[in-house]
PDB file of C-alpha atoms and ligand atoms in Angstrom:
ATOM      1  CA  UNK C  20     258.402 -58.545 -78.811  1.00  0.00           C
ATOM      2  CA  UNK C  21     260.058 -60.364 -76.136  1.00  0.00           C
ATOM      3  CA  UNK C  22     261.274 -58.983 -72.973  1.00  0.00           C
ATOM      4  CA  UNK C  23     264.772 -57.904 -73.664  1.00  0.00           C
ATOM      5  CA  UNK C  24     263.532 -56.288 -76.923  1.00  0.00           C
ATOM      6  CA  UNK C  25     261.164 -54.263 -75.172  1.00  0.00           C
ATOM      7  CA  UNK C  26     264.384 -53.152 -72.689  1.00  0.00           C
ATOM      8  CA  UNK C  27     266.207 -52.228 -75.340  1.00  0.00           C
ATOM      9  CA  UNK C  28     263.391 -50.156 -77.247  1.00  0.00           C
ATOM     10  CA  UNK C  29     262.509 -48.291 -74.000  1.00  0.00           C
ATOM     11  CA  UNK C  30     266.249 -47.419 -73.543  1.00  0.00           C
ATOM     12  CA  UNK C  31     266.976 -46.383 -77.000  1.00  0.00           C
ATOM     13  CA  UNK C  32     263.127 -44.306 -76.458  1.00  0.00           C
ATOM     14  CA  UNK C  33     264.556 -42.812 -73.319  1.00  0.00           C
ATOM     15  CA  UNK C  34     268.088 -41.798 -74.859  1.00  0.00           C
ATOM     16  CA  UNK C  35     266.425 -40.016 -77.691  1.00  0.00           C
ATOM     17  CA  UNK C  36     264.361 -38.134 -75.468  1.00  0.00           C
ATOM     18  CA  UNK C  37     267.445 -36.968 -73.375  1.00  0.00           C
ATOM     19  CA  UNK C  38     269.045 -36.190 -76.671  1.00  0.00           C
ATOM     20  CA  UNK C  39     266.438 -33.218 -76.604  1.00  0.00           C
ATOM     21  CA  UNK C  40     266.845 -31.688 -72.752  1.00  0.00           C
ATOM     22  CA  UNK C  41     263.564 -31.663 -71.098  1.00  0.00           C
ATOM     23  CA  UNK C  42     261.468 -34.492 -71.441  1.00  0.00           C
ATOM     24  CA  UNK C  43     257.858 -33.746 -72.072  1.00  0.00           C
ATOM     25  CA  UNK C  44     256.771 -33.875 -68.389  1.00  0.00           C
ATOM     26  CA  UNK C  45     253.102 -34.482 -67.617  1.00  0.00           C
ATOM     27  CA  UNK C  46     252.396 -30.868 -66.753  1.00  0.00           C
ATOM     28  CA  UNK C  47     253.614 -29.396 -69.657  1.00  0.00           C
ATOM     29  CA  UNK C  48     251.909 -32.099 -72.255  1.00  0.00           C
ATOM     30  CA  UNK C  49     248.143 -31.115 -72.969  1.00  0.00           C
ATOM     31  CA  UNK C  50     246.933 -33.990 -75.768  1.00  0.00           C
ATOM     32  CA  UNK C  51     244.234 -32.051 -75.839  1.00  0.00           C
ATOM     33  CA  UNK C  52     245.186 -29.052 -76.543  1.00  0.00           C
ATOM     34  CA  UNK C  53     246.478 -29.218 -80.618  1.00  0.00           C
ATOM     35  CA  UNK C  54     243.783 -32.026 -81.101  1.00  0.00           C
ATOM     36  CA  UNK C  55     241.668 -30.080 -83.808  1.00  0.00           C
ATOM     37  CA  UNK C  56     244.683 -29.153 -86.075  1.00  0.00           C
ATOM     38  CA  UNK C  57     247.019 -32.509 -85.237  1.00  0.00           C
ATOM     39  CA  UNK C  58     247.404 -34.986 -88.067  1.00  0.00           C
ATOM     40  CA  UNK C  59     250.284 -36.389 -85.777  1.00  0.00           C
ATOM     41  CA  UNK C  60     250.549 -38.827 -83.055  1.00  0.00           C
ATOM     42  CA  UNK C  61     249.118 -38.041 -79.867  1.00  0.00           C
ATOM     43  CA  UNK C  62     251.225 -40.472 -77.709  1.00  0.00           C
ATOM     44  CA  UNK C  63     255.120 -41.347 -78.243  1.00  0.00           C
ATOM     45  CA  UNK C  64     258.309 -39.601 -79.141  1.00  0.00           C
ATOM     46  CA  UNK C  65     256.384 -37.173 -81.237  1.00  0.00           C
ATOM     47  CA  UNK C  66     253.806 -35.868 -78.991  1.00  0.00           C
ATOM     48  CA  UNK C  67     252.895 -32.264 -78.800  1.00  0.00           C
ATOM     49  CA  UNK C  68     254.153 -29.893 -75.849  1.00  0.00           C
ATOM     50  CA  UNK C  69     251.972 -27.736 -74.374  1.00  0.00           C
ATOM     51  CA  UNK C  70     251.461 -24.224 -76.802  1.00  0.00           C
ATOM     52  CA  UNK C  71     253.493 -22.257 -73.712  1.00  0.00           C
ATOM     53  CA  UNK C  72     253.830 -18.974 -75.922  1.00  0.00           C
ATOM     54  CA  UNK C  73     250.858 -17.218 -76.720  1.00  0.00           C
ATOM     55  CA  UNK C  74     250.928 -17.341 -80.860  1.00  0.00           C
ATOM     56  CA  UNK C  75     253.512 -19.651 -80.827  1.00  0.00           C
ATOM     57  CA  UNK C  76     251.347 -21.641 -82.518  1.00  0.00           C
ATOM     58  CA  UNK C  77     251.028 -19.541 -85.871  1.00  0.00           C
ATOM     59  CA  UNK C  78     251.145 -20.977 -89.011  1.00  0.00           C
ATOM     60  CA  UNK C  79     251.635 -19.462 -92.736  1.00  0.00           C
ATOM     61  CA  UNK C  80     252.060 -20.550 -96.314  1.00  0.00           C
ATOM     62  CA  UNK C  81     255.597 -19.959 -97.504  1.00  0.00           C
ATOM     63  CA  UNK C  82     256.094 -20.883-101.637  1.00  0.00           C
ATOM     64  CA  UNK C  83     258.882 -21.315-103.563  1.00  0.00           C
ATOM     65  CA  UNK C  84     258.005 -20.363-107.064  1.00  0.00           C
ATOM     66  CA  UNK C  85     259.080 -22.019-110.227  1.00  0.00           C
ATOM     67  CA  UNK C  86     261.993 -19.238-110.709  1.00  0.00           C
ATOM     68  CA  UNK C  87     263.071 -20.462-107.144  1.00  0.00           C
ATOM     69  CA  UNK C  88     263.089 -24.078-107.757  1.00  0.00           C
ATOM     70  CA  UNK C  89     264.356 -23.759-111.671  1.00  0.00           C
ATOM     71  CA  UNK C  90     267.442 -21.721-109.398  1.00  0.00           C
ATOM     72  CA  UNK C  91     267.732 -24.389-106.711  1.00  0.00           C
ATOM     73  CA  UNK C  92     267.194 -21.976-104.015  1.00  0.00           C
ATOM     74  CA  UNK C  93     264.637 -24.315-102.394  1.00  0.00           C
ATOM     75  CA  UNK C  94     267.321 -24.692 -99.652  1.00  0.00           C
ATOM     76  CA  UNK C  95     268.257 -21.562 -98.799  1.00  0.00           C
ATOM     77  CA  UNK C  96     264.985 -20.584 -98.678  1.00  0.00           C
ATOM     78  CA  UNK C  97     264.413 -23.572 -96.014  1.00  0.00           C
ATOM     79  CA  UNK C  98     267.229 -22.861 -94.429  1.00  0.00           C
ATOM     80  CA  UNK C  99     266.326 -19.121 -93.716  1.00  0.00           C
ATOM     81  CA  UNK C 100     263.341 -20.305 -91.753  1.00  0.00           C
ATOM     82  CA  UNK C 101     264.574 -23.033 -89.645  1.00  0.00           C
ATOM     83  CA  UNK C 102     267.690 -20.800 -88.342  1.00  0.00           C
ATOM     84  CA  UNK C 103     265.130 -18.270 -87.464  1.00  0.00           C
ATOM     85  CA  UNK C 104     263.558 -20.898 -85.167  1.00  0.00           C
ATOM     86  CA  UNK C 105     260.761 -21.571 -87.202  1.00  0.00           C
ATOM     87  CA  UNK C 106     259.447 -25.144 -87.621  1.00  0.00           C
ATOM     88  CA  UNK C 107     258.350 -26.527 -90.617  1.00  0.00           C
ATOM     89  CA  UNK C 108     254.769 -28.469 -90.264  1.00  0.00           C
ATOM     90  CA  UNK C 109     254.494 -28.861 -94.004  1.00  0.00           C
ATOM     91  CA  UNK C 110     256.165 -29.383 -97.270  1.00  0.00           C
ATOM     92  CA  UNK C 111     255.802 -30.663-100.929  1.00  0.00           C
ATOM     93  CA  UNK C 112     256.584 -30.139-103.996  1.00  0.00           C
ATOM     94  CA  UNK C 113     253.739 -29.878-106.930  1.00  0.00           C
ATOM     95  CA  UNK C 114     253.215 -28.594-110.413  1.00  0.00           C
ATOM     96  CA  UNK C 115     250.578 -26.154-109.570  1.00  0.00           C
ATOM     97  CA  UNK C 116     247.106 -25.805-112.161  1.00  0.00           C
ATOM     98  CA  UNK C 117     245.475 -22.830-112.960  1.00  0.00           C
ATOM     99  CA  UNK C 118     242.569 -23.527-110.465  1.00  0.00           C
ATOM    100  CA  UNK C 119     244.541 -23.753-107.472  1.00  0.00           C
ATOM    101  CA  UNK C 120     246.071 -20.489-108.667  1.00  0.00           C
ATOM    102  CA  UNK C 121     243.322 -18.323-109.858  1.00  0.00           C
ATOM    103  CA  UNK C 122     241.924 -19.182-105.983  1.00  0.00           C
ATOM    104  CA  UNK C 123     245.368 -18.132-104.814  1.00  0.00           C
ATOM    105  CA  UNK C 124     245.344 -14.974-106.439  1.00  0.00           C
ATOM    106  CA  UNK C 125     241.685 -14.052-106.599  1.00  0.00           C
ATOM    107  CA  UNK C 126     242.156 -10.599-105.098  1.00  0.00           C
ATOM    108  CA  UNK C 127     244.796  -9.957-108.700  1.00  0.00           C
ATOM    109  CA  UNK C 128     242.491 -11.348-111.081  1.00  0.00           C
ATOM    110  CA  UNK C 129     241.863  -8.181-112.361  1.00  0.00           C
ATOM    111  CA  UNK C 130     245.609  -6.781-112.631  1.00  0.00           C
ATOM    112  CA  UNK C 131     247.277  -6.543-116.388  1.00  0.00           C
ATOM    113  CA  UNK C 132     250.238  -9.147-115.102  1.00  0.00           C
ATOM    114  CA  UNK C 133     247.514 -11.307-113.826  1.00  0.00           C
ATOM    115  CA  UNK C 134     247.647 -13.242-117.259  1.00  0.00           C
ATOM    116  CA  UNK C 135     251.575 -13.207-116.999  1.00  0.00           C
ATOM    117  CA  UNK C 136     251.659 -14.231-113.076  1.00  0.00           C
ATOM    118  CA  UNK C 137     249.208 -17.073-114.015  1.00  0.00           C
ATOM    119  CA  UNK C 138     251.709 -18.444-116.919  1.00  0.00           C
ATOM    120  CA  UNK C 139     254.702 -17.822-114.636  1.00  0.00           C
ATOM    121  CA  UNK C 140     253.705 -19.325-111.837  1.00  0.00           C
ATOM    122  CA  UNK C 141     252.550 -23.058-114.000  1.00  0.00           C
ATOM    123  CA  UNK C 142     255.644 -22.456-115.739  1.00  0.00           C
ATOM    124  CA  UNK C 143     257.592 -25.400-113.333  1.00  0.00           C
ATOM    125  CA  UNK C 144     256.993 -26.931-110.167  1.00  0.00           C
ATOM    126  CA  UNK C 145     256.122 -24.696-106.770  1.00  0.00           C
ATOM    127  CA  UNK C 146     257.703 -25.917-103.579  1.00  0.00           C
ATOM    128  CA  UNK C 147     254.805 -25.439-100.805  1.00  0.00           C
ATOM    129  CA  UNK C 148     255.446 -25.307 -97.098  1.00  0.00           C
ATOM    130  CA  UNK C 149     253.660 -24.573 -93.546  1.00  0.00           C
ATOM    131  CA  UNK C 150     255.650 -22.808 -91.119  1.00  0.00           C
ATOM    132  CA  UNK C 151     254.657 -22.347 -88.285  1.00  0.00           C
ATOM    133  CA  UNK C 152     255.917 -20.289 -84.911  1.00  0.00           C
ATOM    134  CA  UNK C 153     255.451 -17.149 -83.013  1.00  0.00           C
ATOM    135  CA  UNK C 154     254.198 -14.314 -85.267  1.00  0.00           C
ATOM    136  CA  UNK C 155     255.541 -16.057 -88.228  1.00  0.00           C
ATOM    137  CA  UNK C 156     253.251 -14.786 -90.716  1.00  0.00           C
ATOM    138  CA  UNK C 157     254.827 -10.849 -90.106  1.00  0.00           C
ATOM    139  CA  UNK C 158     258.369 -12.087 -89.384  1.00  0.00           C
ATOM    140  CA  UNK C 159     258.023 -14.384 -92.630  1.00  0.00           C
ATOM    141  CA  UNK C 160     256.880 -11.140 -95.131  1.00  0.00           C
ATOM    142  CA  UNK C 161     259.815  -9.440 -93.544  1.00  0.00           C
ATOM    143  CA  UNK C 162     262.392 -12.265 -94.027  1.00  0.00           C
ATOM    144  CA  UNK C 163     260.640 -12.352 -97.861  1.00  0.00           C
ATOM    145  CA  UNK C 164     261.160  -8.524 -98.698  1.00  0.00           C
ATOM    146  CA  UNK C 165     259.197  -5.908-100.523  1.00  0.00           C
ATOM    147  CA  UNK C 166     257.423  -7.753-103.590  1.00  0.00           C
ATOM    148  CA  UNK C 167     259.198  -5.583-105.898  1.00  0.00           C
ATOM    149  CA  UNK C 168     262.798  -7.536-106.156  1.00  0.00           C
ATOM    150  CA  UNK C 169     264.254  -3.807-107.219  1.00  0.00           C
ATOM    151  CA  UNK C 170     263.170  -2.384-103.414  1.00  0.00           C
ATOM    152  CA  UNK C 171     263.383  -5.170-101.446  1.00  0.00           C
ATOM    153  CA  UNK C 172     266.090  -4.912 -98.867  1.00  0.00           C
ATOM    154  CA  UNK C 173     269.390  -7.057 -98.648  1.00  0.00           C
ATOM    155  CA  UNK C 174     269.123  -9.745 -96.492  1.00  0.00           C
ATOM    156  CA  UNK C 175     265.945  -9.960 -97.096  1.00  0.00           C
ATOM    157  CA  UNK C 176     264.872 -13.623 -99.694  1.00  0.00           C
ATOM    158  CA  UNK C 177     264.005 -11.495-102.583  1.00  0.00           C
ATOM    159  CA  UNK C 178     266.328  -8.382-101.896  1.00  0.00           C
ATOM    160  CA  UNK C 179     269.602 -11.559-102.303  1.00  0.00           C
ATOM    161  CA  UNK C 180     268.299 -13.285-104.789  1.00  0.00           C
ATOM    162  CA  UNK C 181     266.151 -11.535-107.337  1.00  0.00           C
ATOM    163  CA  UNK C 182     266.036  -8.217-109.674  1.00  0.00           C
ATOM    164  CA  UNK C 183     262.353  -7.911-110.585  1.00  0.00           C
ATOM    165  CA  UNK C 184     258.932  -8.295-109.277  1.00  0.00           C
ATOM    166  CA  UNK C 185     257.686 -10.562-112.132  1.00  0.00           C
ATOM    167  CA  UNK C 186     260.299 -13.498-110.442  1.00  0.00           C
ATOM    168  CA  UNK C 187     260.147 -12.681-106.977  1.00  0.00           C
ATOM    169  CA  UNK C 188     261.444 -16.514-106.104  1.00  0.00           C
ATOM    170  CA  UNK C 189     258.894 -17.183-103.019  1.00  0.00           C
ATOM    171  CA  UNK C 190     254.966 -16.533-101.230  1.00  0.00           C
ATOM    172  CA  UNK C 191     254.691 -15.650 -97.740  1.00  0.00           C
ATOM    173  CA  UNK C 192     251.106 -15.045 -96.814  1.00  0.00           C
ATOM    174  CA  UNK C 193     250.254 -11.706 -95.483  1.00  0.00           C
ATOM    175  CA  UNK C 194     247.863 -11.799 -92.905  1.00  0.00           C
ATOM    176  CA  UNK C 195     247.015 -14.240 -90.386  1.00  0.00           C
ATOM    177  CA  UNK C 196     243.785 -14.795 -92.309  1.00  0.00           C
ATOM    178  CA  UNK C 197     244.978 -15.209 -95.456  1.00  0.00           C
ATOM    179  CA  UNK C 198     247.520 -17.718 -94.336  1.00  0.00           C
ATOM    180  CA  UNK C 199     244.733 -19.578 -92.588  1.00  0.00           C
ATOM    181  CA  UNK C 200     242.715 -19.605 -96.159  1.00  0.00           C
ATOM    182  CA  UNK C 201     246.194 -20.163 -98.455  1.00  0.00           C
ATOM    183  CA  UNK C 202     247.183 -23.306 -95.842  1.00  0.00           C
ATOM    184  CA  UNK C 203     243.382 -24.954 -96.385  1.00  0.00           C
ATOM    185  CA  UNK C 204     244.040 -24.130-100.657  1.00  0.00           C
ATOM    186  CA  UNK C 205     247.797 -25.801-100.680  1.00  0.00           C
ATOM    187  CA  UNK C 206     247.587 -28.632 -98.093  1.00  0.00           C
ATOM    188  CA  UNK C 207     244.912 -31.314 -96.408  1.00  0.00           C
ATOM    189  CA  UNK C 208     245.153 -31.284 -92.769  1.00  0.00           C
ATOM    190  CA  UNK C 209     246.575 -34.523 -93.122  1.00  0.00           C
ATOM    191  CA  UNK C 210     249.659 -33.817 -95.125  1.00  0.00           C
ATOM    192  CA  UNK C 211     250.191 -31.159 -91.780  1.00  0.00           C
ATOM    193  CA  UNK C 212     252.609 -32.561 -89.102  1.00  0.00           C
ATOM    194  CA  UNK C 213     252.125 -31.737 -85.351  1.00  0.00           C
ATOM    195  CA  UNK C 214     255.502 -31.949 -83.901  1.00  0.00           C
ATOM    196  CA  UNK C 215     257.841 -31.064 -81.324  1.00  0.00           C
ATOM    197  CA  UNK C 216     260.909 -29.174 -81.766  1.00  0.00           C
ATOM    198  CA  UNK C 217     263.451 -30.739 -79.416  1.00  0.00           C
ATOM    199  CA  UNK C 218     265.132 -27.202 -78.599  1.00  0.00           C
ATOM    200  CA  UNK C 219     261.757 -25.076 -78.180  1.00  0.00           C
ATOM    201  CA  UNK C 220     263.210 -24.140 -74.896  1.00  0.00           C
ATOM    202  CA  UNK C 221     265.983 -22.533 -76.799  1.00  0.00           C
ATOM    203  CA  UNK C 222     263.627 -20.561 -78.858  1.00  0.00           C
ATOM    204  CA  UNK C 223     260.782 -19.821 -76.378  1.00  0.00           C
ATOM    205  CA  UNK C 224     260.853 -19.193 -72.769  1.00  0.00           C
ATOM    206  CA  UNK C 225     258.190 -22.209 -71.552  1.00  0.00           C
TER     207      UNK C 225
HETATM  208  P1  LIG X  16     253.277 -10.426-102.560  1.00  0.00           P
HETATM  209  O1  LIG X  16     253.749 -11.641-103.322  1.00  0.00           O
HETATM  210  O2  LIG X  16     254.422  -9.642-102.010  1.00  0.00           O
HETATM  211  O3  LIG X  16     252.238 -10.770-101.524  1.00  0.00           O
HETATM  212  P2  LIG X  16     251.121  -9.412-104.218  1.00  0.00           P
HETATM  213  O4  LIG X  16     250.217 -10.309-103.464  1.00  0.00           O
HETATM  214  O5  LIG X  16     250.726  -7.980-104.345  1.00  0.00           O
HETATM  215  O6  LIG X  16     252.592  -9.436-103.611  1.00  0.00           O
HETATM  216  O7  LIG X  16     251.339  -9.977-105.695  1.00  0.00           O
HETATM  217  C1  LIG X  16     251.454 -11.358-105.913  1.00  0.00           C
HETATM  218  C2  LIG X  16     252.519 -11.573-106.953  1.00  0.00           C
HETATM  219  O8  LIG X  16     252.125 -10.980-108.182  1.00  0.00           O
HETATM  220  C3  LIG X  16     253.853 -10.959-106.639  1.00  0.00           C
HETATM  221  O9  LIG X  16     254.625 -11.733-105.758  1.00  0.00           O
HETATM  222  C4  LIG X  16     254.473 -10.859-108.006  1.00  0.00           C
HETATM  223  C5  LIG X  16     253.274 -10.537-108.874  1.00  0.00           C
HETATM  224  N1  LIG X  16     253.186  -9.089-109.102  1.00  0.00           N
HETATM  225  C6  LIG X  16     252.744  -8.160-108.243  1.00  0.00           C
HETATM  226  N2  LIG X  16     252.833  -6.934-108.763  1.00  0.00           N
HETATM  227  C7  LIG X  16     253.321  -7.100-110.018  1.00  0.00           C
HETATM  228  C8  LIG X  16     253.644  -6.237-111.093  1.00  0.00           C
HETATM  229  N3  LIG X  16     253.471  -4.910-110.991  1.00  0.00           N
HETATM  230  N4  LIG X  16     254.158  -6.769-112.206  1.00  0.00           N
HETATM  231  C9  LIG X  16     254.350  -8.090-112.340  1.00  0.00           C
HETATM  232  N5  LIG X  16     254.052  -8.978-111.363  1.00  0.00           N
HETATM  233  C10 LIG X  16     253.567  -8.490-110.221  1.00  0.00           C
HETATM  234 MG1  LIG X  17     250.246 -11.367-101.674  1.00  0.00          MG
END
């Protein structure tokens, strides 16, 4: 690359970065620091900031299920989470088998709709995603509503757009734990992004 190339690169590097307020300043940038769960660059434009919120580094599963995708409320699902501030680390879309499933819902195995949940849930493709932010695994259940459609509250994912707990449209993991297991089921560590939200300071007093 010769040297007015290079100019021009660093310029249009620099602009983007202004686009975002605050550049990453040395102080606040740890590379260290999100090393052991970062499948993303550790230098550059997409480098990490600091984790400057205790447990603003929480992650959970989020699906939607085949009744969700079959509606095309994959994107209002997505977009429920990212105006909440929530940052999305993961995403694909798969036609799930019964082994990933029966894993999934182990702890239901035993229930009378597990046979029914099982054929629903292979019925069509899943949409699987990692969000991740501060205490996004209880804020996500509560953005999802009650798993029964018929009690779950307005506003709430299923309470809009569902009737009956048998097509309850999308997943959210319930504990921090079980995220932490349902993430390591859905995703390699390398299909999760480390990135930087370029408003953070918007969403998170750093
Ligand atoms: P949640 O999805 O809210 O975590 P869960 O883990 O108890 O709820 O159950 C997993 C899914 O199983 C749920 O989203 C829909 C289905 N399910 C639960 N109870 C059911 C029932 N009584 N009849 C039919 N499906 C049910
Ligand atoms: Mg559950």
């Amino acid at each position: 690359m010769g040297f007015f190339q290079r100019c021009a690169a660093r310029s249009l590097l620099q602009g983007r970065r202004s686009l975002c307020g605050a550049a990453p300043g040395p102080e606040r940038h740890q590379p260290d620091a999100p090393a052991a769960r970062s499948a993303g660059p550790s230098s550059g434009p997409g480098r990490r900031y600091s984790a400057g919120v205790p447990g603003m580094q929480e992650r959970t599963l989020v699906a939607v299920k085949p009744d969700g995708v079959q509606r095309r409320l994959v994107g209002d699902v997505i977009r429920r989470f990212e105006r909440r501030g929530f940052k999305l680390v993961g995403l694909k879309l798969l036609q799930a088998n019964e082994g990933i499933l029966a894993e999934h819902y182990h702890e239901l195995r035993r229930k009378p709709f597990y046979p029914a949940l099982i054929h629903y849930m292979t019925s069509g493709p899943v949409v699987a995603m990692v969000w991740e932010g501060y205490n996004v695994v209880k804020t996500s259940r509560a953005m999802v509503g009650d798993t029964d459609s018929a009690e779950a509250k307005p506003g709430t994912i299923r309470g809009d757009f569902s009737i009956h707990v048998s097509r309850n449209v999308v997943h959210a993991s319930d504990s921090v734990e079980t995220a932490q297991r349902e993430i390591s089921l859905w995703f390699r560590s390398s299909e999760l992004v480390d990135w930087d939200c370029c408003d953070y300071s918007n969403t998170y007093q750093l």
